[in-house]
Amino acid sequence: MSNEIKISHHVASGHARLRHVFVKDLKVNALLGIYPEEKTTPQMIVVNIDLSVKEGDDPLSDDIKNVVSYEIVVRKVEEIVAQGHIGLAETMAELIAAACLRDKRVMAARVRIEKPDVIPNARSVGVEIERLRD
């Protein structure tokens, strides 16, 4: 038995009828981090989200209820941030991915959390995760 990791989806795929819905470089002030000042002083974070979304029966349907709205995805991020302090970027990424996967049309969620102001000589630091629908 092989220990190889197999990629089981594509962000967008004509064959699998998957759309790529994304949010790029969303800037949000959040209480994120393990240090005392990070628990009380909001810092700017950058969130990127890539979703693999199953197309409906009629891909030309011009109705917002038939798609995963990026506006709603952004609201989910804002709601998670509004709940208060989160210790780890990994935890925030997991919460965002789980919120996105609650929509049954989302087959996979890739979430990247960046903290651009933490390490002075680095443009940003952070974490990226990917979660797949079972």
PDB file of C-alpha atoms in Angstrom:
ATOM      1  CA  MET A   1       0.000   0.000   0.000  1.00  0.00           C
ATOM      2  CA  SER A   2       1.344   3.391  -1.001  1.00  0.00           C
ATOM      3  CA  ASN A   3       1.592   6.445   1.247  1.00  0.00           C
ATOM      4  CA  GLU A   4       1.110   8.743  -1.746  1.00  0.00           C
ATOM      5  CA  ILE A   5      -1.322  11.583  -1.323  1.00  0.00           C
ATOM      6  CA  LYS A   6      -3.756  11.812  -4.209  1.00  0.00           C
ATOM      7  CA  ILE A   7      -5.453  15.032  -5.169  1.00  0.00           C
ATOM      8  CA  SER A   8      -9.123  14.178  -5.520  1.00  0.00           C
ATOM      9  CA  HIS A   9     -10.506  17.407  -6.951  1.00  0.00           C
ATOM     10  CA  HIS A  10      -9.746  20.479  -8.980  1.00  0.00           C
ATOM     11  CA  VAL A  11     -10.564  24.042  -8.000  1.00  0.00           C
ATOM     12  CA  ALA A  12     -12.450  24.323 -11.311  1.00  0.00           C
ATOM     13  CA  SER A  13     -13.113  21.435 -13.632  1.00  0.00           C
ATOM     14  CA  GLY A  14     -15.222  21.125 -16.752  1.00  0.00           C
ATOM     15  CA  HIS A  15     -15.117  17.346 -16.504  1.00  0.00           C
ATOM     16  CA  ALA A  16     -16.277  17.309 -12.880  1.00  0.00           C
ATOM     17  CA  ARG A  17     -18.604  20.319 -13.426  1.00  0.00           C
ATOM     18  CA  LEU A  18     -16.920  22.336 -10.698  1.00  0.00           C
ATOM     19  CA  ARG A  19     -16.794  26.119 -10.577  1.00  0.00           C
ATOM     20  CA  HIS A  20     -14.099  28.097  -8.824  1.00  0.00           C
ATOM     21  CA  VAL A  21     -15.616  30.648  -6.454  1.00  0.00           C
ATOM     22  CA  PHE A  22     -12.998  32.759  -4.737  1.00  0.00           C
ATOM     23  CA  VAL A  23     -12.347  35.655  -2.395  1.00  0.00           C
ATOM     24  CA  LYS A  24      -8.923  37.196  -2.893  1.00  0.00           C
ATOM     25  CA  ASP A  25      -7.027  39.319  -0.378  1.00  0.00           C
ATOM     26  CA  LEU A  26      -9.929  40.125   1.945  1.00  0.00           C
ATOM     27  CA  LYS A  27      -8.576  42.503   4.593  1.00  0.00           C
ATOM     28  CA  VAL A  28     -10.194  42.244   8.015  1.00  0.00           C
ATOM     29  CA  ASN A  29      -9.223  43.519  11.452  1.00  0.00           C
ATOM     30  CA  ALA A  30      -9.225  40.586  13.858  1.00  0.00           C
ATOM     31  CA  LEU A  31      -8.213  39.557  17.337  1.00  0.00           C
ATOM     32  CA  LEU A  32      -5.926  36.742  16.256  1.00  0.00           C
ATOM     33  CA  GLY A  33      -2.853  35.429  18.005  1.00  0.00           C
ATOM     34  CA  ILE A  34      -1.386  33.961  21.165  1.00  0.00           C
ATOM     35  CA  TYR A  35       0.403  37.018  22.541  1.00  0.00           C
ATOM     36  CA  PRO A  36      -1.294  39.309  25.097  1.00  0.00           C
ATOM     37  CA  GLU A  37      -1.445  42.316  22.738  1.00  0.00           C
ATOM     38  CA  GLU A  38      -3.005  40.141  20.003  1.00  0.00           C
ATOM     39  CA  LYS A  39      -5.833  39.252  22.384  1.00  0.00           C
ATOM     40  CA  THR A  40      -6.833  42.879  22.957  1.00  0.00           C
ATOM     41  CA  THR A  41      -5.654  44.867  19.916  1.00  0.00           C
ATOM     42  CA  PRO A  42      -7.107  43.988  16.515  1.00  0.00           C
ATOM     43  CA  GLN A  43      -4.616  43.469  13.700  1.00  0.00           C
ATOM     44  CA  MET A  44      -5.132  43.374   9.990  1.00  0.00           C
ATOM     45  CA  ILE A  45      -5.257  39.899   8.477  1.00  0.00           C
ATOM     46  CA  VAL A  46      -5.611  38.886   4.846  1.00  0.00           C
ATOM     47  CA  VAL A  47      -7.953  36.034   3.956  1.00  0.00           C
ATOM     48  CA  ASN A  48      -8.008  34.116   0.678  1.00  0.00           C
ATOM     49  CA  ILE A  49     -10.645  31.502  -0.040  1.00  0.00           C
ATOM     50  CA  ASP A  50     -10.909  29.124  -2.994  1.00  0.00           C
ATOM     51  CA  LEU A  51     -14.002  26.968  -3.281  1.00  0.00           C
ATOM     52  CA  SER A  52     -14.755  24.109  -5.642  1.00  0.00           C
ATOM     53  CA  VAL A  53     -18.494  24.406  -6.213  1.00  0.00           C
ATOM     54  CA  LYS A  54     -20.702  21.849  -7.952  1.00  0.00           C
ATOM     55  CA  GLU A  55     -22.599  23.414 -10.833  1.00  0.00           C
ATOM     56  CA  GLY A  56     -26.375  23.172 -10.883  1.00  0.00           C
ATOM     57  CA  ASP A  57     -28.408  21.480 -13.600  1.00  0.00           C
ATOM     58  CA  ASP A  58     -28.607  24.687 -15.632  1.00  0.00           C
ATOM     59  CA  PRO A  59     -25.230  26.493 -15.644  1.00  0.00           C
ATOM     60  CA  LEU A  60     -26.771  29.347 -17.657  1.00  0.00           C
ATOM     61  CA  SER A  61     -29.422  30.052 -15.025  1.00  0.00           C
ATOM     62  CA  ASP A  62     -28.992  33.723 -14.225  1.00  0.00           C
ATOM     63  CA  ASP A  63     -30.301  33.509 -10.660  1.00  0.00           C
ATOM     64  CA  ILE A  64     -28.198  34.198  -7.549  1.00  0.00           C
ATOM     65  CA  LYS A  65     -29.987  31.431  -5.592  1.00  0.00           C
ATOM     66  CA  ASN A  66     -28.399  28.870  -7.942  1.00  0.00           C
ATOM     67  CA  VAL A  67     -24.809  29.782  -7.085  1.00  0.00           C
ATOM     68  CA  VAL A  68     -22.557  30.120  -4.055  1.00  0.00           C
ATOM     69  CA  SER A  69     -22.377  33.865  -3.475  1.00  0.00           C
ATOM     70  CA  TYR A  70     -18.961  35.312  -2.697  1.00  0.00           C
ATOM     71  CA  GLU A  71     -20.770  38.068  -0.783  1.00  0.00           C
ATOM     72  CA  ILE A  72     -22.155  35.440   1.613  1.00  0.00           C
ATOM     73  CA  VAL A  73     -18.698  33.845   1.904  1.00  0.00           C
ATOM     74  CA  VAL A  74     -17.283  37.248   2.946  1.00  0.00           C
ATOM     75  CA  ARG A  75     -20.093  37.672   5.488  1.00  0.00           C
ATOM     76  CA  LYS A  76     -19.220  34.271   6.980  1.00  0.00           C
ATOM     77  CA  VAL A  77     -15.624  35.426   7.508  1.00  0.00           C
ATOM     78  CA  GLU A  78     -16.804  38.689   9.085  1.00  0.00           C
ATOM     79  CA  GLU A  79     -19.158  36.782  11.424  1.00  0.00           C
ATOM     80  CA  ILE A  80     -16.354  34.478  12.576  1.00  0.00           C
ATOM     81  CA  VAL A  81     -14.051  37.446  13.219  1.00  0.00           C
ATOM     82  CA  ALA A  82     -16.841  39.309  15.068  1.00  0.00           C
ATOM     83  CA  GLN A  83     -17.184  36.450  17.565  1.00  0.00           C
ATOM     84  CA  GLY A  84     -13.952  37.574  19.227  1.00  0.00           C
ATOM     85  CA  HIS A  85     -10.419  36.396  19.880  1.00  0.00           C
ATOM     86  CA  ILE A  86      -9.054  33.291  18.175  1.00  0.00           C
ATOM     87  CA  GLY A  87      -5.650  32.028  19.254  1.00  0.00           C
ATOM     88  CA  LEU A  88      -4.345  30.398  16.100  1.00  0.00           C
ATOM     89  CA  ALA A  89      -4.559  31.219  12.403  1.00  0.00           C
ATOM     90  CA  GLU A  90      -5.040  27.470  11.899  1.00  0.00           C
ATOM     91  CA  THR A  91      -8.198  27.566  14.024  1.00  0.00           C
ATOM     92  CA  MET A  92      -9.566  30.536  12.096  1.00  0.00           C
ATOM     93  CA  ALA A  93      -8.883  28.780   8.795  1.00  0.00           C
ATOM     94  CA  GLU A  94     -10.696  25.644  10.031  1.00  0.00           C
ATOM     95  CA  LEU A  95     -13.721  27.687  11.143  1.00  0.00           C
ATOM     96  CA  ILE A  96     -13.927  29.438   7.771  1.00  0.00           C
ATOM     97  CA  ALA A  97     -13.558  26.187   5.814  1.00  0.00           C
ATOM     98  CA  ALA A  98     -16.251  24.513   7.928  1.00  0.00           C
ATOM     99  CA  ALA A  99     -18.615  27.465   7.395  1.00  0.00           C
ATOM    100  CA  CYS A 100     -18.108  27.250   3.622  1.00  0.00           C
ATOM    101  CA  LEU A 101     -18.608  23.479   3.536  1.00  0.00           C
ATOM    102  CA  ARG A 102     -21.996  23.821   5.240  1.00  0.00           C
ATOM    103  CA  ASP A 103     -23.278  24.699   1.779  1.00  0.00           C
ATOM    104  CA  LYS A 104     -23.767  21.259   0.199  1.00  0.00           C
ATOM    105  CA  ARG A 105     -22.684  22.587  -3.214  1.00  0.00           C
ATOM    106  CA  VAL A 106     -19.164  23.285  -1.920  1.00  0.00           C
ATOM    107  CA  MET A 107     -17.007  20.235  -2.610  1.00  0.00           C
ATOM    108  CA  ALA A 108     -13.723  21.654  -1.333  1.00  0.00           C
ATOM    109  CA  ALA A 109     -12.510  24.737   0.504  1.00  0.00           C
ATOM    110  CA  ARG A 110      -8.979  26.102   0.524  1.00  0.00           C
ATOM    111  CA  VAL A 111      -8.445  28.865   3.094  1.00  0.00           C
ATOM    112  CA  ARG A 112      -5.344  30.988   3.579  1.00  0.00           C
ATOM    113  CA  ILE A 113      -4.883  33.302   6.575  1.00  0.00           C
ATOM    114  CA  GLU A 114      -2.040  35.803   6.450  1.00  0.00           C
ATOM    115  CA  LYS A 115      -0.724  38.167   9.103  1.00  0.00           C
ATOM    116  CA  PRO A 116       1.219  40.807   7.153  1.00  0.00           C
ATOM    117  CA  ASP A 117       2.389  42.923  10.092  1.00  0.00           C
ATOM    118  CA  VAL A 118       3.843  40.294  12.428  1.00  0.00           C
ATOM    119  CA  ILE A 119       7.384  39.691  11.143  1.00  0.00           C
ATOM    120  CA  PRO A 120       9.009  42.980  10.107  1.00  0.00           C
ATOM    121  CA  ASN A 121      11.255  41.525   7.397  1.00  0.00           C
ATOM    122  CA  ALA A 122       8.569  39.246   5.884  1.00  0.00           C
ATOM    123  CA  ARG A 123       5.749  40.417   3.632  1.00  0.00           C
ATOM    124  CA  SER A 124       3.399  38.104   5.552  1.00  0.00           C
ATOM    125  CA  VAL A 125       3.187  34.881   7.527  1.00  0.00           C
ATOM    126  CA  GLY A 126       0.299  32.516   7.924  1.00  0.00           C
ATOM    127  CA  VAL A 127      -1.280  29.202   7.110  1.00  0.00           C
ATOM    128  CA  GLU A 128      -3.227  27.581   4.302  1.00  0.00           C
ATOM    129  CA  ILE A 129      -5.511  24.575   4.653  1.00  0.00           C
ATOM    130  CA  GLU A 130      -7.701  22.580   2.329  1.00  0.00           C
ATOM    131  CA  ARG A 131     -10.753  20.617   3.385  1.00  0.00           C
ATOM    132  CA  LEU A 132     -12.781  18.288   1.168  1.00  0.00           C
ATOM    133  CA  ARG A 133     -16.380  17.198   1.434  1.00  0.00           C
ATOM    134  CA  ASP A 134     -16.503  13.528   2.464  1.00  0.00           C
TER     135      ASP A 134
END
